[in-house]
GROMACS .gro file of C-alpha atoms in nm:
model
  331
    1UNK     CA    1  -6.321 -13.388 -10.950
    2UNK     CA    2  -6.032 -13.618 -10.872
    3UNK     CA    3  -5.651 -13.578 -10.861
    4UNK     CA    4  -5.401 -13.789 -10.996
    5UNK     CA    5  -5.292 -14.115 -10.775
    6UNK     CA    6  -5.180 -14.025 -10.428
    7UNK     CA    7  -4.831 -14.136 -10.480
    8UNK     CA    8  -4.783 -13.878 -10.769
    9UNK     CA    9  -4.547 -13.577 -10.669
   10UNK     CA   10  -4.373 -13.781 -10.412
   11UNK     CA   11  -4.032 -13.888 -10.406
   12UNK     CA   12  -4.034 -14.082 -10.131
   13UNK     CA   13  -4.267 -14.249  -9.875
   14UNK     CA   14  -4.109 -14.349  -9.483
   15UNK     CA   15  -4.367 -14.580  -9.322
   16UNK     CA   16  -4.412 -14.706  -9.027
   17UNK     CA   17  -4.349 -15.085  -8.961
   18UNK     CA   18  -4.601 -15.197  -8.728
   19UNK     CA   19  -4.929 -15.160  -8.823
   20UNK     CA   20  -4.841 -15.036  -9.174
   21UNK     CA   21  -4.664 -15.339  -9.311
   22UNK     CA   22  -4.741 -15.611  -9.103
   23UNK     CA   23  -4.924 -15.709  -8.779
   24UNK     CA   24  -4.814 -15.963  -8.568
   25UNK     CA   25  -4.652 -16.235  -8.793
   26UNK     CA   26  -4.791 -16.125  -9.056
   27UNK     CA   27  -4.812 -15.869  -9.373
   28UNK     CA   28  -5.087 -15.664  -9.399
   29UNK     CA   29  -5.305 -15.750  -9.691
   30UNK     CA   30  -5.139 -15.554 -10.034
   31UNK     CA   31  -4.872 -15.395  -9.829
   32UNK     CA   32  -4.544 -15.570  -9.962
   33UNK     CA   33  -4.720 -15.557 -10.307
   34UNK     CA   34  -4.760 -15.176 -10.291
   35UNK     CA   35  -4.417 -15.139 -10.131
   36UNK     CA   36  -4.247 -15.336 -10.433
   37UNK     CA   37  -4.402 -15.072 -10.663
   38UNK     CA   38  -4.244 -14.765 -10.543
   39UNK     CA   39  -3.893 -14.875 -10.705
   40UNK     CA   40  -4.068 -14.887 -11.083
   41UNK     CA   41  -4.196 -14.507 -11.021
   42UNK     CA   42  -3.831 -14.424 -10.862
   43UNK     CA   43  -4.012 -14.354 -10.544
   44UNK     CA   44  -3.730 -14.422 -10.274
   45UNK     CA   45  -3.850 -14.656  -9.951
   46UNK     CA   46  -3.760 -14.639  -9.594
   47UNK     CA   47  -3.904 -14.774  -9.315
   48UNK     CA   48  -3.862 -14.537  -8.973
   49UNK     CA   49  -3.947 -14.703  -8.622
   50UNK     CA   50  -3.878 -14.594  -8.284
   51UNK     CA   51  -3.720 -14.949  -8.179
   52UNK     CA   52  -3.384 -14.868  -8.050
   53UNK     CA   53  -3.280 -15.219  -7.935
   54UNK     CA   54  -3.276 -15.399  -8.300
   55UNK     CA   55  -3.040 -15.317  -8.547
   56UNK     CA   56  -3.145 -15.229  -8.931
   57UNK     CA   57  -3.003 -15.570  -9.008
   58UNK     CA   58  -3.236 -15.756  -8.809
   59UNK     CA   59  -3.530 -15.535  -8.873
   60UNK     CA   60  -3.447 -15.572  -9.225
   61UNK     CA   61  -3.441 -15.933  -9.193
   62UNK     CA   62  -3.766 -15.970  -9.045
   63UNK     CA   63  -3.951 -15.735  -9.316
   64UNK     CA   64  -3.757 -15.970  -9.596
   65UNK     CA   65  -3.908 -16.255  -9.413
   66UNK     CA   66  -4.269 -16.137  -9.464
   67UNK     CA   67  -4.186 -16.055  -9.833
   68UNK     CA   68  -4.116 -15.676  -9.813
   69UNK     CA   69  -3.891 -15.512 -10.004
   70UNK     CA   70  -3.591 -15.418  -9.749
   71UNK     CA   71  -3.213 -15.345  -9.731
   72UNK     CA   72  -3.063 -15.261  -9.388
   73UNK     CA   73  -3.000 -14.903  -9.549
   74UNK     CA   74  -3.337 -14.863  -9.533
   75UNK     CA   75  -3.437 -14.900  -9.204
   76UNK     CA   76  -3.412 -14.610  -8.985
   77UNK     CA   77  -3.455 -14.632  -8.569
   78UNK     CA   78  -3.474 -14.358  -8.310
   79UNK     CA   79  -3.118 -14.511  -8.228
   80UNK     CA   80  -2.953 -14.372  -8.560
   81UNK     CA   81  -3.169 -14.068  -8.523
   82UNK     CA   82  -3.033 -14.032  -8.151
   83UNK     CA   83  -2.684 -14.084  -8.245
   84UNK     CA   84  -2.687 -13.816  -8.501
   85UNK     CA   85  -2.903 -13.578  -8.311
   86UNK     CA   86  -2.628 -13.649  -7.991
   87UNK     CA   87  -2.359 -13.565  -8.247
   88UNK     CA   88  -2.435 -13.248  -8.359
   89UNK     CA   89  -2.468 -13.114  -8.020
   90UNK     CA   90  -2.127 -13.233  -7.894
   91UNK     CA   91  -1.766 -13.195  -8.011
   92UNK     CA   92  -1.640 -13.497  -8.213
   93UNK     CA   93  -1.415 -13.723  -7.966
   94UNK     CA   94  -1.635 -13.639  -7.677
   95UNK     CA   95  -1.729 -13.899  -7.432
   96UNK     CA   96  -2.106 -14.047  -7.400
   97UNK     CA   97  -2.258 -14.246  -7.137
   98UNK     CA   98  -2.467 -14.478  -7.329
   99UNK     CA   99  -2.758 -14.599  -7.143
  100UNK     CA  100  -2.889 -14.907  -7.441
  101UNK     CA  101  -2.810 -15.167  -7.627
  102UNK     CA  102  -2.495 -15.275  -7.819
  103UNK     CA  103  -2.663 -15.148  -8.134
  104UNK     CA  104  -2.702 -14.764  -7.988
  105UNK     CA  105  -2.331 -14.761  -7.872
  106UNK     CA  106  -2.208 -14.867  -8.203
  107UNK     CA  107  -2.370 -14.614  -8.342
  108UNK     CA  108  -2.254 -14.360  -8.100
  109UNK     CA  109  -1.907 -14.494  -8.218
  110UNK     CA  110  -1.939 -14.458  -8.546
  111UNK     CA  111  -2.041 -14.075  -8.527
  112UNK     CA  112  -1.686 -14.020  -8.393
  113UNK     CA  113  -1.757 -14.006  -8.008
  114UNK     CA  114  -1.633 -14.213  -7.699
  115UNK     CA  115  -1.825 -14.444  -7.526
  116UNK     CA  116  -1.758 -14.447  -7.184
  117UNK     CA  117  -1.932 -14.715  -6.897
  118UNK     CA  118  -2.016 -14.467  -6.586
  119UNK     CA  119  -2.071 -14.123  -6.442
  120UNK     CA  120  -1.723 -14.124  -6.309
  121UNK     CA  121  -1.537 -14.125  -6.659
  122UNK     CA  122  -1.721 -13.780  -6.643
  123UNK     CA  123  -1.917 -13.804  -6.970
  124UNK     CA  124  -1.967 -13.479  -7.186
  125UNK     CA  125  -2.308 -13.668  -7.286
  126UNK     CA  126  -2.565 -13.918  -7.214
  127UNK     CA  127  -2.766 -14.120  -7.457
  128UNK     CA  128  -3.084 -14.329  -7.378
  129UNK     CA  129  -3.252 -14.612  -7.521
  130UNK     CA  130  -3.405 -14.929  -7.471
  131UNK     CA  131  -3.266 -15.274  -7.407
  132UNK     CA  132  -3.435 -15.520  -7.141
  133UNK     CA  133  -3.142 -15.560  -6.989
  134UNK     CA  134  -3.134 -15.223  -6.824
  135UNK     CA  135  -3.175 -15.190  -6.443
  136UNK     CA  136  -3.150 -14.985  -6.160
  137UNK     CA  137  -2.770 -14.974  -6.158
  138UNK     CA  138  -2.778 -14.829  -6.519
  139UNK     CA  139  -3.062 -14.587  -6.435
  140UNK     CA  140  -2.836 -14.432  -6.156
  141UNK     CA  141  -2.518 -14.385  -6.406
  142UNK     CA  142  -2.743 -14.171  -6.594
  143UNK     CA  143  -2.886 -13.961  -6.319
  144UNK     CA  144  -2.554 -13.898  -6.212
  145UNK     CA  145  -2.432 -13.795  -6.521
  146UNK     CA  146  -2.720 -13.592  -6.616
  147UNK     CA  147  -2.726 -13.384  -6.263
  148UNK     CA  148  -2.383 -13.307  -6.306
  149UNK     CA  149  -2.448 -13.141  -6.665
  150UNK     CA  150  -2.430 -13.369  -6.935
  151UNK     CA  151  -2.612 -13.308  -7.223
  152UNK     CA  152  -2.903 -13.572  -7.227
  153UNK     CA  153  -3.056 -13.714  -7.588
  154UNK     CA  154  -3.321 -13.982  -7.518
  155UNK     CA  155  -3.381 -14.209  -7.866
  156UNK     CA  156  -3.789 -14.267  -7.801
  157UNK     CA  157  -4.007 -14.204  -7.531
  158UNK     CA  158  -4.243 -14.476  -7.566
  159UNK     CA  159  -4.436 -14.562  -7.247
  160UNK     CA  160  -4.480 -14.892  -7.356
  161UNK     CA  161  -4.390 -15.192  -7.549
  162UNK     CA  162  -4.602 -15.484  -7.677
  163UNK     CA  163  -4.483 -15.837  -7.553
  164UNK     CA  164  -4.615 -16.185  -7.613
  165UNK     CA  165  -4.724 -16.195  -7.241
  166UNK     CA  166  -4.886 -15.827  -7.263
  167UNK     CA  167  -4.742 -15.453  -7.243
  168UNK     CA  168  -4.435 -15.412  -7.069
  169UNK     CA  169  -4.297 -15.064  -6.991
  170UNK     CA  170  -4.084 -14.907  -7.256
  171UNK     CA  171  -3.817 -14.683  -7.284
  172UNK     CA  172  -4.051 -14.388  -7.153
  173UNK     CA  173  -4.103 -14.487  -6.857
  174UNK     CA  174  -3.699 -14.563  -6.759
  175UNK     CA  175  -3.651 -14.173  -6.947
  176UNK     CA  176  -3.930 -14.077  -6.670
  177UNK     CA  177  -3.728 -14.246  -6.408
  178UNK     CA  178  -3.395 -14.055  -6.489
  179UNK     CA  179  -3.584 -13.759  -6.516
  180UNK     CA  180  -3.732 -13.769  -6.190
  181UNK     CA  181  -3.449 -13.833  -6.014
  182UNK     CA  182  -3.243 -13.502  -6.164
  183UNK     CA  183  -3.537 -13.233  -6.287
  184UNK     CA  184  -3.454 -13.255  -6.629
  185UNK     CA  185  -3.540 -13.339  -6.947
  186UNK     CA  186  -3.395 -13.478  -7.235
  187UNK     CA  187  -3.364 -13.436  -7.611
  188UNK     CA  188  -3.614 -13.651  -7.780
  189UNK     CA  189  -3.474 -13.829  -8.112
  190UNK     CA  190  -3.794 -14.044  -8.215
  191UNK     CA  191  -4.108 -14.025  -8.287
  192UNK     CA  192  -4.328 -13.792  -8.207
  193UNK     CA  193  -4.057 -13.557  -8.272
  194UNK     CA  194  -3.929 -13.487  -8.626
  195UNK     CA  195  -3.554 -13.572  -8.610
  196UNK     CA  196  -3.608 -13.915  -8.695
  197UNK     CA  197  -3.829 -13.843  -9.020
  198UNK     CA  198  -3.568 -13.580  -9.099
  199UNK     CA  199  -3.293 -13.807  -9.059
  200UNK     CA  200  -3.447 -14.103  -9.263
  201UNK     CA  201  -3.529 -13.812  -9.567
  202UNK     CA  202  -3.188 -13.693  -9.532
  203UNK     CA  203  -3.035 -14.036  -9.595
  204UNK     CA  204  -3.259 -14.126  -9.905
  205UNK     CA  205  -3.227 -13.783 -10.056
  206UNK     CA  206  -3.604 -13.706 -10.022
  207UNK     CA  207  -3.723 -13.376 -10.139
  208UNK     CA  208  -4.086 -13.437 -10.125
  209UNK     CA  209  -4.139 -13.732  -9.822
  210UNK     CA  210  -4.466 -13.893  -9.745
  211UNK     CA  211  -4.498 -13.985  -9.394
  212UNK     CA  212  -4.718 -14.338  -9.389
  213UNK     CA  213  -4.847 -14.459  -9.034
  214UNK     CA  214  -5.135 -14.591  -8.831
  215UNK     CA  215  -5.102 -14.364  -8.529
  216UNK     CA  216  -5.186 -14.038  -8.490
  217UNK     CA  217  -4.988 -13.985  -8.203
  218UNK     CA  218  -4.627 -14.051  -8.336
  219UNK     CA  219  -4.662 -14.089  -8.703
  220UNK     CA  220  -4.915 -13.833  -8.739
  221UNK     CA  221  -4.742 -13.557  -8.513
  222UNK     CA  222  -4.402 -13.634  -8.602
  223UNK     CA  223  -4.432 -13.655  -8.979
  224UNK     CA  224  -4.602 -13.295  -8.928
  225UNK     CA  225  -4.358 -13.153  -8.703
  226UNK     CA  226  -4.117 -13.255  -9.017
  227UNK     CA  227  -4.297 -13.009  -9.246
  228UNK     CA  228  -4.363 -13.325  -9.418
  229UNK     CA  229  -4.706 -13.490  -9.551
  230UNK     CA  230  -4.858 -13.739  -9.350
  231UNK     CA  231  -5.124 -14.031  -9.451
  232UNK     CA  232  -5.306 -14.196  -9.193
  233UNK     CA  233  -5.354 -14.569  -9.301
  234UNK     CA  234  -5.654 -14.785  -9.091
  235UNK     CA  235  -5.498 -15.107  -9.059
  236UNK     CA  236  -5.381 -15.026  -8.756
  237UNK     CA  237  -5.429 -14.811  -8.414
  238UNK     CA  238  -5.629 -14.495  -8.526
  239UNK     CA  239  -5.948 -14.497  -8.712
  240UNK     CA  240  -6.157 -14.247  -8.906
  241UNK     CA  241  -6.326 -14.155  -8.613
  242UNK     CA  242  -6.032 -14.092  -8.396
  243UNK     CA  243  -5.848 -13.892  -8.689
  244UNK     CA  244  -6.171 -13.686  -8.734
  245UNK     CA  245  -6.166 -13.610  -8.321
  246UNK     CA  246  -5.748 -13.538  -8.344
  247UNK     CA  247  -5.640 -13.220  -8.208
  248UNK     CA  248  -5.539 -13.013  -8.502
  249UNK     CA  249  -5.152 -13.101  -8.506
  250UNK     CA  250  -5.181 -13.485  -8.497
  251UNK     CA  251  -5.440 -13.450  -8.826
  252UNK     CA  252  -5.303 -13.629  -9.126
  253UNK     CA  253  -5.302 -13.474  -9.508
  254UNK     CA  254  -5.438 -13.819  -9.610
  255UNK     CA  255  -5.667 -14.092  -9.508
  256UNK     CA  256  -5.598 -14.424  -9.653
  257UNK     CA  257  -5.801 -14.745  -9.629
  258UNK     CA  258  -5.455 -14.955  -9.730
  259UNK     CA  259  -5.101 -14.887  -9.873
  260UNK     CA  260  -5.270 -15.000 -10.188
  261UNK     CA  261  -5.424 -14.662 -10.226
  262UNK     CA  262  -5.096 -14.528 -10.298
  263UNK     CA  263  -5.181 -14.598 -10.679
  264UNK     CA  264  -5.525 -14.505 -10.657
  265UNK     CA  265  -5.688 -14.157 -10.753
  266UNK     CA  266  -5.734 -13.929 -10.415
  267UNK     CA  267  -6.053 -13.686 -10.433
  268UNK     CA  268  -5.961 -13.338 -10.427
  269UNK     CA  269  -6.075 -13.070 -10.160
  270UNK     CA  270  -6.335 -12.836 -10.250
  271UNK     CA  271  -6.519 -12.593 -10.043
  272UNK     CA  272  -6.828 -12.397 -10.140
  273UNK     CA  273  -6.977 -12.181  -9.880
  274UNK     CA  274  -6.899 -12.366  -9.590
  275UNK     CA  275  -6.976 -12.684  -9.733
  276UNK     CA  276  -6.713 -12.953  -9.837
  277UNK     CA  277  -6.669 -13.165 -10.105
  278UNK     CA  278  -6.478 -13.512 -10.165
  279UNK     CA  279  -6.542 -13.678 -10.446
  280UNK     CA  280  -6.955 -13.748 -10.496
  281UNK     CA  281  -7.007 -13.664 -10.134
  282UNK     CA  282  -7.006 -13.339  -9.903
  283UNK     CA  283  -7.021 -13.245  -9.549
  284UNK     CA  284  -7.092 -12.901  -9.358
  285UNK     CA  285  -7.112 -12.809  -9.019
  286UNK     CA  286  -7.386 -12.703  -8.806
  287UNK     CA  287  -7.296 -12.659  -8.406
  288UNK     CA  288  -7.104 -12.950  -8.285
  289UNK     CA  289  -7.227 -13.154  -8.516
  290UNK     CA  290  -7.111 -13.241  -8.892
  291UNK     CA  291  -7.411 -13.285  -9.150
  292UNK     CA  292  -7.253 -13.566  -9.435
  293UNK     CA  293  -7.462 -13.633  -9.768
  294UNK     CA  294  -7.316 -13.956  -9.791
  295UNK     CA  295  -7.317 -14.294  -9.672
  296UNK     CA  296  -7.116 -14.357  -9.316
  297UNK     CA  297  -6.927 -14.649  -9.513
  298UNK     CA  298  -6.764 -14.465  -9.813
  299UNK     CA  299  -6.410 -14.319  -9.687
  300UNK     CA  300  -6.495 -14.007  -9.888
  301UNK     CA  301  -6.800 -13.921  -9.680
  302UNK     CA  302  -6.532 -13.934  -9.389
  303UNK     CA  303  -6.258 -13.724  -9.603
  304UNK     CA  304  -6.519 -13.474  -9.607
  305UNK     CA  305  -6.638 -13.471  -9.277
  306UNK     CA  306  -6.254 -13.415  -9.188
  307UNK     CA  307  -6.273 -13.117  -9.411
  308UNK     CA  308  -6.506 -12.938  -9.294
  309UNK     CA  309  -6.476 -13.010  -8.903
  310UNK     CA  310  -6.073 -12.928  -8.903
  311UNK     CA  311  -6.206 -12.612  -9.132
  312UNK     CA  312  -6.427 -12.476  -8.877
  313UNK     CA  313  -6.194 -12.625  -8.580
  314UNK     CA  314  -5.814 -12.514  -8.740
  315UNK     CA  315  -5.648 -12.523  -8.364
  316UNK     CA  316  -5.871 -12.794  -8.198
  317UNK     CA  317  -5.615 -12.878  -7.855
  318UNK     CA  318  -5.874 -13.166  -7.697
  319UNK     CA  319  -6.002 -13.478  -7.831
  320UNK     CA  320  -6.307 -13.391  -7.922
  321UNK     CA  321  -6.585 -13.655  -8.162
  322UNK     CA  322  -6.823 -13.430  -8.341
  323UNK     CA  323  -7.219 -13.559  -8.341
  324UNK     CA  324  -7.196 -13.739  -8.705
  325UNK     CA  325  -7.524 -13.756  -8.883
  326UNK     CA  326  -7.526 -13.915  -9.215
  327UNK     CA  327  -7.726 -13.895  -9.537
  328UNK     CA  328  -7.704 -14.113  -9.825
  329UNK     CA  329  -7.730 -13.943 -10.140
  330UNK     CA  330  -8.064 -14.020 -10.358
  331UNK     CA  331  -8.002 -14.151 -10.669
   0.00000   0.00000   0.00000
């Protein structure tokens, strides 16, 4: 038994970028065509990214260079989410110390807030985002203001960022430095918090959005926290094994091989006497094992295994991969 196409019933797609639309310098096979086809179905498209240093115009231009449909008003970064989150917490005209890029400062000004350069200007709030130009003096100014009682918002808390030469410290490491100095914690706008997804959905007018990402701990967790349906696409970081082993609040509603699966039927979950069916395969839990009547190469077998294990362990709070036994069905 199958339901309609996965995309049916959704009015917007909120898509992560790296690992979903592209990998490195190249678009992921089928991703561009899948995204282009959304418009014909009147499904809105938004791109959500934790990057707070690149403007929406720059991100859109990058996507366009790969052939993907993209306008600046379809790109939602944690800088915008952070600026809007901050504006909801302080009065219009308040003074804000911006620790981050000029893009972040411009977005703060667009909220009707005054940007200041030092803790000596008695800011009402601090917003902290990533910029490669940030140094100790910037972090010190943030610490002085936060310690003095300023409202503190962080655009995102990614601990690392990939660079051509390797992995470098991300905004989360800089936020952690201010937290260590002040003993305080910021309100966070970016993934895995809900604010970024809520911002994107609000701007595109979505009533029922599908969040699509390749990371359980950012995309899926954030979408779940926002109360939206989530799809883990298997073209990036996380895998079928990590999905099965995931803690309860990082479990996706859908497992898809690529974005082309938007337009394919998605098997309905059925459970009878503890046996979970997906398509023509089934799975059941036996202690710390999942017994699957299906081939390991069949995605539906993994979908059934996830249904069975997650149902048996609905509040799992630590990563745990059960033993799996696949038994291909007899012809």
